[in-house]
Amino acid sequence: MVDRLNYRIEITGPVEGRFAEILTPAALDFLAKLDNTFAGRRRELLDARRVRREELQSGEKPLGFLPETRRIRDDESWHVAPTAPGLEDRRVEITGPTDRKMTVNALNSGAKVWLADFEDATSPTWHNVIDGQLNLYDAIRRNIDFTTEAGKRYTIGEEPATIVARPRGWHLVEKHIRIDGRPVSASLVDFGLYFFHNARQLLARGAGPYFYLPKLENHLEARLWNDVFLLAQRELGIPRGTIRATVLIETITAAFEMDEILYELREHAAGLNAGRWDYIFSLIKNFAAHGADFVLPDRAQVTMTVPFMRAYTELLVRTCHRRGAHAIGGMAAFIPSKDPSVNATAVEKVRADKEREAGDGFDGSWVAHPGLVPICREVFDGVLGGWPNQLGKLREDVHVTAEDLLDVASAGGEVTEAGVRANINVALRYVDAWLRGTGAAAIHNLMEDAATAEIARCQVWQWIRNGTKLEDGTALTRELAVEYLNEELASVRAELGAGNRLDDAYEIFTETALGEKLPSFLTTGAYARYLTDAR
């Protein structure tokens, strides 16, 4: 606990090993400045989220493009800031948590950018959060290595990927750092510690402090981030506009405010990214009460080529390029397998997905494993040639309406028993891994993260609520879902053996998929206990 003149900072997690190098008095004072300045606005915006969700669920105020910001959308004259050093070419981006092994592997992967993830791919234990900051601190100073169990040592190569850090979303707090007794915004902890320790070092190396911003729901939340950037740069004497931010469009409400989000961040904006599972989760969450027209088929059937998802991605490319911003495609989550037939099928799907994105005008795309970097690079090389991006491809042929974005029924498909069981199985496995400290988990040849748990269990909730019929005509009831849940739990438990957290995963799934409400699994009692106690 540290008492300052006007406030008290309390660290409730252990300051072990080299943690003190990150949790310095000056860094904590910087966090306190950010939190004291913006805590009230953050709280107001989160309250506004709840109000808007209630309006959408009740149908009181339909979702559409905002009439009050039409002038921003119609104005052709404004553009985002020029491309920053290290972000000119983003044809392949690799994502992953900030543990030491991933840090070295991602930087050496051959990708142009590494999304260093404190969010969905990181289980936010106190150790993971601060150790991740240490790993980035060391990597930026070229003072990091990793040695395998076999004794092979890896160090950073001559041309490492550009680091773009992703802090946690506005809705989360870091309970291990408290100011005057209140937990600090997790967004500001992740952003603030990284920026404070590394901004000057990054500039000296010819790059800069770059960020991915997750879970934004509207342009006012983007405005808050912009004001955070302005204050942070001013406090450290960093030139205004040095920071660059790429925003993930992974909520249905943000899809209607892409222009406005770029406008609010225009002196710091680098681009937009097309998420997937969180986007669908947001759609279900906001339109849960709207009946069968918003019921989606099995998760595997909701591809990026279904009409309502294609409308969203094409609008993103058009919006970005019209404003001089990069459009970054979605995740290829496949993990190379030892089974050649599995590999062949998966690689074919990944290639087709990246070819679609490159053909649509995206400037680059995401992969979750170094083994996919060559495939993604080859596809974008074929389209880009000697150019670093496709900013000149304006996609003026794209005209997307509100109805296009909300045409969920266009997905078609069906709900199957296998699909229900797959959602339950993957959710149990992922939450078990997450509770044990792993935020990016390899499950059934895919790299899954927290968005997986959200979409998997909220689909089950939606199907139960609507009495959705399976392929054999059987309606999915809560009782039937419990039967499947118990059977999948027994199967997974037999496979994983001892030392698992499946009982907690079962509790979380029951609370968030089988109850009346549809909370995020990150708000459950089991999660709260874990976050408070985890070391």
Coordinates of C-alpha atoms in Angstrom, one line a residue:
M1 CA 0.0 0.0 0.0
V2 CA 1.3 3.4 -1.0
D3 CA -0.1 6.7 0.3
R4 CA 0.1 9.7 -2.0
L5 CA -0.8 13.3 -1.3
N6 CA -4.4 12.9 -2.6
Y7 CA -5.0 9.2 -3.0
R8 CA -3.9 5.7 -1.8
I9 CA -2.6 3.0 -4.2
E10 CA -2.9 -0.6 -3.0
I11 CA -1.4 -3.6 -4.7
T12 CA -3.2 -6.8 -3.4
G13 CA -1.2 -9.2 -5.6
P14 CA 2.3 -10.4 -4.6
V15 CA 5.1 -8.3 -5.9
E16 CA 7.4 -11.2 -6.7
G17 CA 10.5 -11.7 -8.9
R18 CA 11.0 -8.7 -11.2
F19 CA 7.4 -7.4 -10.8
A20 CA 8.8 -4.3 -9.0
E21 CA 10.4 -3.3 -12.3
I22 CA 6.9 -2.8 -13.7
L23 CA 5.1 -1.7 -10.6
T24 CA 7.3 1.3 -9.9
P25 CA 6.1 4.3 -7.9
A26 CA 6.2 6.5 -11.1
A27 CA 4.3 3.9 -13.1
L28 CA 1.6 3.6 -10.4
D29 CA 1.3 7.4 -10.2
F30 CA 0.8 7.4 -14.0
L31 CA -2.0 4.8 -13.6
A32 CA -3.6 6.8 -10.8
K33 CA -3.6 9.9 -13.0
L34 CA -5.3 8.0 -15.8
D35 CA -7.9 6.3 -13.5
N36 CA -8.7 9.4 -11.5
T37 CA -9.2 11.4 -14.7
F38 CA -11.4 8.9 -16.5
A39 CA -13.1 6.6 -14.0
G40 CA -16.3 8.6 -13.9
R41 CA -16.7 8.7 -17.7
R42 CA -15.9 5.0 -18.0
R43 CA -18.6 4.3 -15.5
E44 CA -21.1 6.5 -17.3
L45 CA -20.4 4.8 -20.6
L46 CA -20.8 1.3 -19.1
D47 CA -24.2 2.4 -17.7
A48 CA -25.1 3.7 -21.2
R49 CA -24.3 0.3 -22.6
R50 CA -26.8 -1.3 -20.4
V51 CA -29.5 1.2 -21.2
R52 CA -28.9 0.7 -25.0
R53 CA -29.0 -3.0 -24.6
E54 CA -32.4 -2.8 -22.8
E55 CA -33.7 -0.5 -25.6
L56 CA -32.6 -3.0 -28.3
Q57 CA -34.0 -6.0 -26.5
S58 CA -37.4 -4.3 -26.0
G59 CA -37.5 -2.8 -29.5
E60 CA -37.9 0.6 -28.0
K61 CA -35.2 2.2 -30.1
P62 CA -34.2 0.1 -33.2
L63 CA -30.6 -0.2 -34.2
G64 CA -29.6 1.9 -37.2
F65 CA -27.1 4.4 -38.5
L66 CA -27.1 7.5 -36.2
P67 CA -28.9 10.5 -37.7
E68 CA -27.1 12.9 -35.4
T69 CA -23.7 11.9 -36.9
R70 CA -24.7 11.7 -40.5
R71 CA -22.5 14.8 -41.3
I72 CA -19.4 12.7 -40.3
R73 CA -20.4 9.9 -42.5
D74 CA -21.2 12.1 -45.5
D75 CA -18.1 14.4 -45.2
E76 CA -15.6 13.1 -47.7
S77 CA -12.8 15.5 -46.6
W78 CA -11.5 13.9 -43.4
H79 CA -9.0 11.1 -43.1
V80 CA -7.1 9.4 -40.3
A81 CA -3.5 10.1 -39.5
P82 CA -0.8 9.0 -41.9
T83 CA 0.4 5.4 -41.5
A84 CA 3.0 5.1 -38.7
P85 CA 6.4 3.4 -39.0
G86 CA 6.1 -0.4 -38.8
L87 CA 2.4 -0.4 -39.7
E88 CA 2.7 0.3 -43.5
D89 CA 2.5 -3.4 -44.3
R90 CA 0.2 -5.6 -42.2
R91 CA -0.5 -8.4 -44.7
V92 CA 0.0 -11.1 -41.9
E93 CA -0.7 -10.5 -38.2
I94 CA -0.2 -13.2 -35.6
T95 CA -2.1 -13.1 -32.4
G96 CA -1.4 -14.6 -29.0
P97 CA -0.8 -14.1 -25.3
T98 CA 2.2 -12.4 -23.8
D99 CA 3.9 -15.3 -22.1
R100 CA 7.6 -15.6 -22.8
K101 CA 7.5 -18.5 -25.3
M102 CA 4.8 -16.8 -27.4
T103 CA 6.6 -13.5 -27.3
V104 CA 9.7 -15.0 -28.9
N105 CA 7.8 -17.2 -31.3
A106 CA 5.4 -14.5 -32.5
L107 CA 8.2 -12.0 -33.0
N108 CA 10.1 -14.5 -35.0
S109 CA 7.1 -16.0 -36.9
G110 CA 7.6 -14.0 -40.1
A111 CA 4.3 -12.1 -39.5
K112 CA 4.5 -8.3 -40.0
V113 CA 2.6 -7.6 -36.8
W114 CA 2.2 -9.4 -33.5
L115 CA -1.0 -8.7 -31.6
A116 CA 0.4 -9.0 -28.0
D117 CA -2.8 -9.9 -26.3
F118 CA -3.7 -9.1 -22.7
E119 CA -7.4 -9.6 -23.6
D120 CA -9.2 -12.7 -24.9
A121 CA -6.1 -14.8 -25.3
T122 CA -4.8 -14.2 -21.8
S123 CA -6.3 -15.6 -18.6
P124 CA -6.0 -12.5 -16.5
T125 CA -4.3 -13.9 -13.4
W126 CA -2.1 -11.4 -11.6
H127 CA 0.9 -13.3 -12.7
N128 CA -0.1 -13.4 -16.3
V129 CA -0.9 -9.6 -16.4
I130 CA 2.4 -8.4 -14.8
D131 CA 4.6 -11.2 -16.3
G132 CA 3.2 -10.2 -19.7
Q133 CA 4.3 -6.6 -19.2
L134 CA 7.8 -7.8 -18.3
N135 CA 8.0 -10.0 -21.4
L136 CA 7.1 -7.0 -23.6
Y137 CA 9.5 -4.8 -21.7
D138 CA 12.3 -7.2 -22.3
A139 CA 11.4 -7.9 -26.0
I140 CA 11.3 -4.2 -26.9
R141 CA 14.8 -3.9 -25.4
R142 CA 16.0 -7.1 -27.3
N143 CA 16.7 -8.7 -24.0
I144 CA 14.5 -11.8 -24.1
D145 CA 15.0 -15.5 -24.9
F146 CA 13.3 -18.8 -24.4
T147 CA 14.8 -22.3 -23.8
T148 CA 12.7 -25.4 -24.5
E149 CA 12.6 -28.4 -22.3
A150 CA 15.0 -30.1 -24.7
G151 CA 17.5 -27.3 -24.1
K152 CA 17.1 -25.4 -27.4
R153 CA 17.5 -21.6 -26.9
Y154 CA 15.5 -19.1 -29.0
T155 CA 16.2 -15.4 -29.3
I156 CA 14.6 -12.6 -31.3
G157 CA 15.8 -12.4 -34.9
E158 CA 16.9 -9.5 -37.0
E159 CA 13.4 -8.5 -38.3
P160 CA 10.9 -9.1 -35.5
A161 CA 7.2 -8.3 -36.0
T162 CA 5.8 -5.0 -35.0
I163 CA 4.2 -5.2 -31.6
V164 CA 0.6 -4.0 -31.2
A165 CA -0.6 -4.5 -27.7
R166 CA -4.3 -5.3 -26.9
P167 CA -5.5 -4.2 -23.5
R168 CA -8.5 -5.6 -21.9
G169 CA -11.9 -4.0 -22.6
W170 CA -13.6 -1.1 -20.8
H171 CA -16.0 -3.5 -19.0
L172 CA -13.3 -5.2 -16.9
V173 CA -11.3 -4.2 -13.8
E174 CA -8.0 -5.2 -12.3
K175 CA -8.9 -6.2 -8.8
H176 CA -5.2 -6.5 -7.7
I177 CA -4.6 -2.7 -8.1
R178 CA -6.9 -0.4 -6.1
I179 CA -7.0 3.4 -5.8
D180 CA -8.8 4.6 -2.7
G181 CA -10.3 1.2 -2.4
R182 CA -11.7 0.9 -5.9
P183 CA -10.3 -1.5 -8.5
V184 CA -8.7 0.2 -11.4
S185 CA -9.9 -0.2 -15.0
A186 CA -8.2 -3.2 -16.6
S187 CA -8.0 -1.2 -19.9
L188 CA -6.0 1.5 -18.2
V189 CA -3.7 -0.9 -16.3
D190 CA -2.7 -2.8 -19.5
F191 CA -2.4 0.4 -21.6
G192 CA -0.8 2.5 -18.9
L193 CA 1.9 0.1 -17.8
Y194 CA 2.9 -0.7 -21.4
F195 CA 2.9 2.9 -22.6
F196 CA 4.7 4.3 -19.5
H197 CA 7.6 1.8 -19.7
N198 CA 7.9 1.4 -23.5
A199 CA 6.7 4.4 -25.5
R200 CA 10.1 6.2 -25.6
Q201 CA 12.0 3.0 -26.2
L202 CA 9.7 2.1 -29.1
L203 CA 10.2 5.6 -30.7
A204 CA 13.9 5.3 -30.3
R205 CA 13.8 2.0 -32.3
G206 CA 11.8 3.6 -35.1
A207 CA 8.4 2.2 -34.2
G208 CA 5.9 3.5 -31.7
P209 CA 3.3 2.7 -29.0
Y210 CA 0.6 0.9 -31.0
F211 CA -2.6 -0.7 -29.7
Y212 CA -5.6 -2.8 -30.6
L213 CA -8.8 -1.6 -28.9
P214 CA -11.4 -4.4 -28.1
K215 CA -15.1 -4.5 -27.3
L216 CA -16.0 -0.9 -28.2
E217 CA -19.7 -0.5 -28.6
N218 CA -20.0 3.1 -29.9
H219 CA -18.0 6.2 -30.9
L220 CA -18.2 7.7 -27.4
E221 CA -16.1 4.9 -26.1
A222 CA -13.6 5.6 -28.9
R223 CA -13.6 9.3 -27.8
L224 CA -12.7 8.2 -24.3
W225 CA -9.8 6.2 -25.6
N226 CA -8.7 9.2 -27.7
D227 CA -8.7 11.4 -24.6
V228 CA -6.7 8.8 -22.7
F229 CA -4.1 8.9 -25.5
L230 CA -3.9 12.7 -25.3
L231 CA -3.4 12.7 -21.6
A232 CA -0.9 9.9 -21.7
Q233 CA 1.2 11.6 -24.4
R234 CA 1.1 14.9 -22.6
E235 CA 2.1 13.4 -19.2
L236 CA 5.2 11.7 -20.7
G237 CA 6.1 14.5 -23.1
I238 CA 5.4 12.3 -26.1
P239 CA 4.4 14.2 -29.3
R240 CA 0.6 14.3 -29.8
G241 CA -0.5 11.8 -32.4
T242 CA 2.3 9.3 -31.7
I243 CA 0.0 6.5 -30.6
R244 CA -1.8 4.5 -33.2
A245 CA -4.9 2.4 -32.5
T246 CA -6.7 -0.3 -34.5
V247 CA -10.2 -0.9 -33.3
L248 CA -11.8 -4.3 -33.4
I249 CA -15.4 -4.1 -34.7
E250 CA -16.7 -7.0 -32.7
T251 CA -20.0 -5.6 -31.4
I252 CA -23.1 -5.2 -33.5
T253 CA -23.6 -1.6 -32.3
A254 CA -20.1 -0.6 -33.3
A255 CA -20.7 -1.9 -36.9
F256 CA -23.2 0.9 -37.3
E257 CA -20.6 3.5 -36.1
M258 CA -17.4 2.6 -38.0
D259 CA -17.0 6.1 -39.5
E260 CA -17.7 7.8 -36.2
I261 CA -15.2 5.6 -34.4
L262 CA -12.5 6.4 -36.9
Y263 CA -13.4 10.1 -36.7
E264 CA -13.1 10.2 -32.9
L265 CA -9.7 8.6 -33.1
R266 CA -8.6 10.1 -36.4
E267 CA -5.3 11.6 -35.2
H268 CA -4.4 8.2 -33.6
A269 CA -6.4 5.7 -35.8
A270 CA -4.6 3.0 -37.8
G271 CA -7.5 0.9 -38.9
L272 CA -10.3 -1.5 -38.1
N273 CA -10.4 -5.2 -37.7
A274 CA -13.3 -7.6 -38.4
G275 CA -13.8 -9.9 -35.4
R276 CA -16.2 -12.8 -35.5
W277 CA -17.3 -14.7 -32.5
D278 CA -17.5 -11.6 -30.2
Y279 CA -19.5 -9.9 -33.0
I280 CA -22.0 -12.8 -33.1
F281 CA -22.1 -12.9 -29.3
S282 CA -23.0 -9.2 -29.3
L283 CA -25.7 -9.7 -31.8
I284 CA -27.3 -12.5 -29.8
K285 CA -26.9 -10.6 -26.5
N286 CA -28.6 -7.5 -27.9
F287 CA -31.4 -9.2 -29.8
A288 CA -32.0 -12.2 -27.5
A289 CA -35.7 -11.3 -27.1
H290 CA -36.5 -10.9 -30.8
G291 CA -37.4 -14.5 -31.6
A292 CA -36.6 -17.0 -34.3
D293 CA -35.5 -14.5 -36.9
F294 CA -32.3 -13.9 -34.8
V295 CA -31.6 -17.6 -34.0
L296 CA -28.4 -18.8 -35.6
P297 CA -27.5 -22.3 -36.8
D298 CA -24.5 -24.4 -35.5
R299 CA -21.4 -22.3 -34.8
A300 CA -19.5 -24.0 -37.6
Q301 CA -22.2 -23.0 -40.1
V302 CA -21.9 -19.2 -39.4
T303 CA -19.0 -18.5 -41.8
M304 CA -17.8 -15.2 -43.0
T305 CA -19.6 -15.8 -46.3
V306 CA -23.2 -15.8 -44.9
P307 CA -24.9 -12.6 -46.1
F308 CA -25.1 -10.6 -42.9
M309 CA -21.5 -11.3 -42.0
R310 CA -20.4 -10.5 -45.6
A311 CA -22.2 -7.2 -45.4
Y312 CA -20.3 -6.3 -42.2
T313 CA -16.9 -7.1 -43.6
E314 CA -17.4 -5.3 -46.9
L315 CA -18.7 -2.2 -45.1
L316 CA -15.6 -2.3 -43.0
V317 CA -13.2 -2.4 -46.0
R318 CA -15.1 0.4 -47.7
T319 CA -15.2 2.6 -44.6
C320 CA -11.5 2.1 -43.8
H321 CA -10.2 2.8 -47.3
R322 CA -12.4 5.8 -47.7
R323 CA -10.7 7.3 -44.6
G324 CA -7.1 6.1 -45.3
A325 CA -7.2 3.4 -42.6
H326 CA -6.2 -0.3 -42.9
A327 CA -8.8 -3.0 -42.9
I328 CA -7.6 -6.1 -41.2
G329 CA -9.4 -9.5 -41.7
G330 CA -10.4 -12.1 -39.1
M331 CA -8.8 -15.0 -37.4
A332 CA -7.6 -18.2 -39.0
A333 CA -7.7 -20.3 -35.8
F334 CA -6.5 -23.6 -37.2
I335 CA -3.5 -25.3 -35.5
P336 CA -1.4 -27.6 -37.7
S337 CA -2.1 -31.3 -36.9
K338 CA -0.1 -34.5 -37.1
D339 CA -2.9 -36.0 -39.2
P340 CA -2.2 -35.1 -42.9
S341 CA -5.8 -35.4 -43.9
V342 CA -6.9 -33.0 -41.2
N343 CA -4.2 -30.6 -42.2
A344 CA -5.1 -30.7 -45.9
T345 CA -8.8 -29.9 -45.2
A346 CA -8.0 -27.2 -42.8
V347 CA -5.3 -25.5 -45.0
E348 CA -7.8 -25.5 -47.9
K349 CA -10.3 -23.7 -45.7
V350 CA -7.8 -21.2 -44.4
R351 CA -6.5 -20.5 -47.9
A352 CA -10.1 -19.9 -49.2
D353 CA -10.9 -17.6 -46.3
K354 CA -7.7 -15.5 -46.9
E355 CA -8.3 -15.4 -50.6
R356 CA -11.8 -14.0 -50.0
E357 CA -10.4 -11.3 -47.7
A358 CA -7.6 -10.4 -50.0
G359 CA -10.0 -10.2 -52.9
D360 CA -12.4 -8.1 -50.9
G361 CA -9.7 -5.5 -50.4
F362 CA -8.5 -6.2 -46.9
D363 CA -4.9 -5.1 -46.2
G364 CA -4.0 -8.1 -44.1
S365 CA -5.4 -10.8 -41.9
W366 CA -4.9 -12.7 -38.6
V367 CA -3.5 -16.1 -37.9
A368 CA -3.2 -17.9 -34.5
H369 CA -0.2 -20.1 -35.3
P370 CA 3.2 -19.5 -36.9
G371 CA 2.5 -22.4 -39.2
L372 CA -0.2 -20.4 -40.9
V373 CA 1.9 -17.3 -41.6
P374 CA 3.3 -18.6 -44.9
I375 CA -0.2 -19.4 -46.2
C376 CA -1.6 -16.0 -45.3
R377 CA 1.5 -14.2 -46.7
E378 CA 1.4 -16.2 -50.0
V379 CA -2.3 -15.2 -50.5
F380 CA -1.8 -11.5 -49.8
D381 CA 1.5 -11.5 -51.7
G382 CA -0.4 -12.7 -54.8
V383 CA -2.8 -9.7 -54.5
L384 CA -0.5 -7.0 -53.3
G385 CA 2.4 -7.6 -55.5
G386 CA 5.0 -4.9 -54.6
W387 CA 2.4 -2.8 -52.7
P388 CA 2.3 -2.8 -48.9
N389 CA -1.5 -2.5 -48.7
Q390 CA -4.7 -2.1 -50.7
L391 CA -5.7 1.4 -49.5
G392 CA -6.3 2.4 -53.1
K393 CA -9.1 -0.2 -53.4
L394 CA -12.0 2.0 -52.3
R395 CA -14.8 -0.5 -52.8
E396 CA -17.2 2.1 -54.0
D397 CA -19.4 -0.7 -55.3
V398 CA -20.4 -1.6 -51.7
H399 CA -23.7 -0.3 -50.4
V400 CA -24.8 -1.8 -47.1
T401 CA -28.0 -1.0 -45.3
A402 CA -29.1 -1.5 -41.7
E403 CA -31.3 -4.3 -42.9
D404 CA -28.3 -6.1 -44.5
L405 CA -26.3 -6.0 -41.2
L406 CA -29.3 -7.3 -39.2
D407 CA -30.4 -10.0 -41.7
V408 CA -29.5 -12.9 -39.4
A409 CA -32.0 -15.2 -41.0
S410 CA -29.9 -15.1 -44.2
A411 CA -27.4 -17.4 -42.5
G412 CA -29.8 -20.3 -43.1
G413 CA -28.4 -23.6 -41.8
E414 CA -29.7 -25.8 -39.0
V415 CA -29.1 -26.6 -35.4
T416 CA -28.0 -30.2 -34.7
E417 CA -27.4 -32.3 -31.7
A418 CA -23.7 -32.5 -32.7
G419 CA -23.6 -28.7 -32.8
V420 CA -25.1 -28.4 -29.4
R421 CA -22.7 -31.0 -28.0
A422 CA -19.7 -29.3 -29.7
N423 CA -20.6 -26.0 -28.1
I424 CA -20.9 -27.6 -24.6
N425 CA -17.7 -29.6 -25.0
V426 CA -15.6 -26.7 -26.2
A427 CA -16.9 -24.4 -23.6
L428 CA -16.1 -26.8 -20.8
R429 CA -12.6 -27.4 -22.2
Y430 CA -11.9 -23.7 -22.7
V431 CA -13.1 -22.5 -19.3
D432 CA -11.2 -25.3 -17.6
A433 CA -8.0 -24.2 -19.3
W434 CA -8.8 -20.5 -18.7
L435 CA -9.3 -21.1 -15.0
R436 CA -6.0 -22.9 -14.9
G437 CA -4.3 -19.8 -16.4
T438 CA -4.3 -20.5 -20.1
G439 CA -6.2 -18.0 -22.2
A440 CA -5.3 -19.4 -25.7
A441 CA -6.2 -23.1 -25.6
A442 CA -5.7 -25.7 -28.4
I443 CA -9.0 -27.5 -28.7
H444 CA -9.9 -29.9 -31.5
N445 CA -7.2 -28.5 -33.8
L446 CA -8.3 -24.9 -33.2
M447 CA -6.8 -22.1 -31.1
E448 CA -9.7 -20.9 -28.9
D449 CA -9.9 -17.9 -26.7
A450 CA -12.4 -16.2 -24.4
A451 CA -14.7 -15.3 -27.4
T452 CA -15.1 -19.1 -27.8
A453 CA -16.6 -19.5 -24.4
E454 CA -19.0 -16.6 -25.1
I455 CA -20.3 -17.7 -28.4
A456 CA -20.5 -21.4 -27.5
R457 CA -22.6 -21.0 -24.4
C458 CA -24.7 -18.0 -25.6
Q459 CA -25.8 -20.1 -28.6
V460 CA -27.0 -22.8 -26.3
W461 CA -28.9 -20.2 -24.2
Q462 CA -30.5 -18.8 -27.4
W463 CA -31.6 -22.2 -28.7
I464 CA -33.1 -23.2 -25.3
R465 CA -34.9 -19.8 -25.0
N466 CA -36.5 -20.3 -28.5
G467 CA -37.2 -24.0 -28.2
T468 CA -35.2 -24.4 -31.4
K469 CA -35.7 -27.8 -33.1
L470 CA -32.8 -30.0 -33.8
E471 CA -32.4 -31.8 -37.2
D472 CA -34.6 -34.7 -36.0
G473 CA -37.4 -32.3 -34.9
T474 CA -36.7 -32.5 -31.1
A475 CA -36.9 -29.2 -29.4
L476 CA -33.9 -28.2 -27.3
T477 CA -35.1 -27.8 -23.8
R478 CA -33.2 -26.9 -20.7
E479 CA -33.6 -30.5 -19.5
L480 CA -32.2 -31.9 -22.7
A481 CA -29.3 -29.4 -22.6
V482 CA -28.5 -30.5 -19.0
E483 CA -28.5 -34.2 -20.2
Y484 CA -26.0 -33.3 -22.9
L485 CA -23.9 -31.2 -20.5
N486 CA -23.6 -34.0 -18.0
E487 CA -22.6 -36.5 -20.7
E488 CA -20.0 -34.1 -22.2
L489 CA -18.6 -33.3 -18.7
A490 CA -18.1 -37.0 -18.1
S491 CA -16.4 -37.5 -21.4
V492 CA -14.1 -34.5 -21.0
R493 CA -13.3 -35.4 -17.4
A494 CA -12.3 -38.9 -18.4
E495 CA -9.9 -37.5 -21.0
L496 CA -8.4 -34.7 -18.9
G497 CA -7.9 -36.7 -15.7
A498 CA -7.0 -35.1 -12.4
G499 CA -6.0 -31.5 -11.7
N500 CA -8.7 -29.9 -13.8
R501 CA -11.2 -27.1 -13.0
L502 CA -14.1 -28.8 -14.7
D503 CA -16.5 -28.4 -11.7
D504 CA -16.0 -24.6 -11.9
A505 CA -16.4 -24.7 -15.7
Y506 CA -19.6 -26.7 -15.2
E507 CA -20.9 -24.1 -12.7
I508 CA -20.0 -21.2 -15.1
F509 CA -21.7 -22.9 -18.1
T510 CA -24.8 -23.6 -16.0
E511 CA -25.0 -20.0 -14.8
T512 CA -24.4 -18.4 -18.2
A513 CA -26.1 -20.8 -20.6
L514 CA -28.9 -22.4 -18.7
G515 CA -30.3 -19.5 -16.6
E516 CA -32.9 -16.9 -17.4
K517 CA -30.4 -14.2 -18.1
L518 CA -27.5 -14.1 -20.5
P519 CA -24.5 -12.7 -18.6
S520 CA -20.9 -12.8 -19.9
F521 CA -19.0 -15.7 -18.4
L522 CA -16.6 -13.0 -17.2
T523 CA -19.2 -11.7 -14.7
T524 CA -20.1 -15.0 -13.0
G525 CA -19.5 -15.8 -9.3
A526 CA -17.0 -18.5 -10.2
Y527 CA -15.0 -16.0 -12.3
A528 CA -15.1 -13.3 -9.6
R529 CA -13.8 -15.7 -7.0
Y530 CA -11.0 -16.8 -9.4
L531 CA -10.0 -13.3 -10.4
T532 CA -9.8 -12.2 -6.7
D533 CA -7.9 -15.2 -5.5
A534 CA -5.7 -16.1 -8.5
R535 CA -2.0 -15.5 -8.1

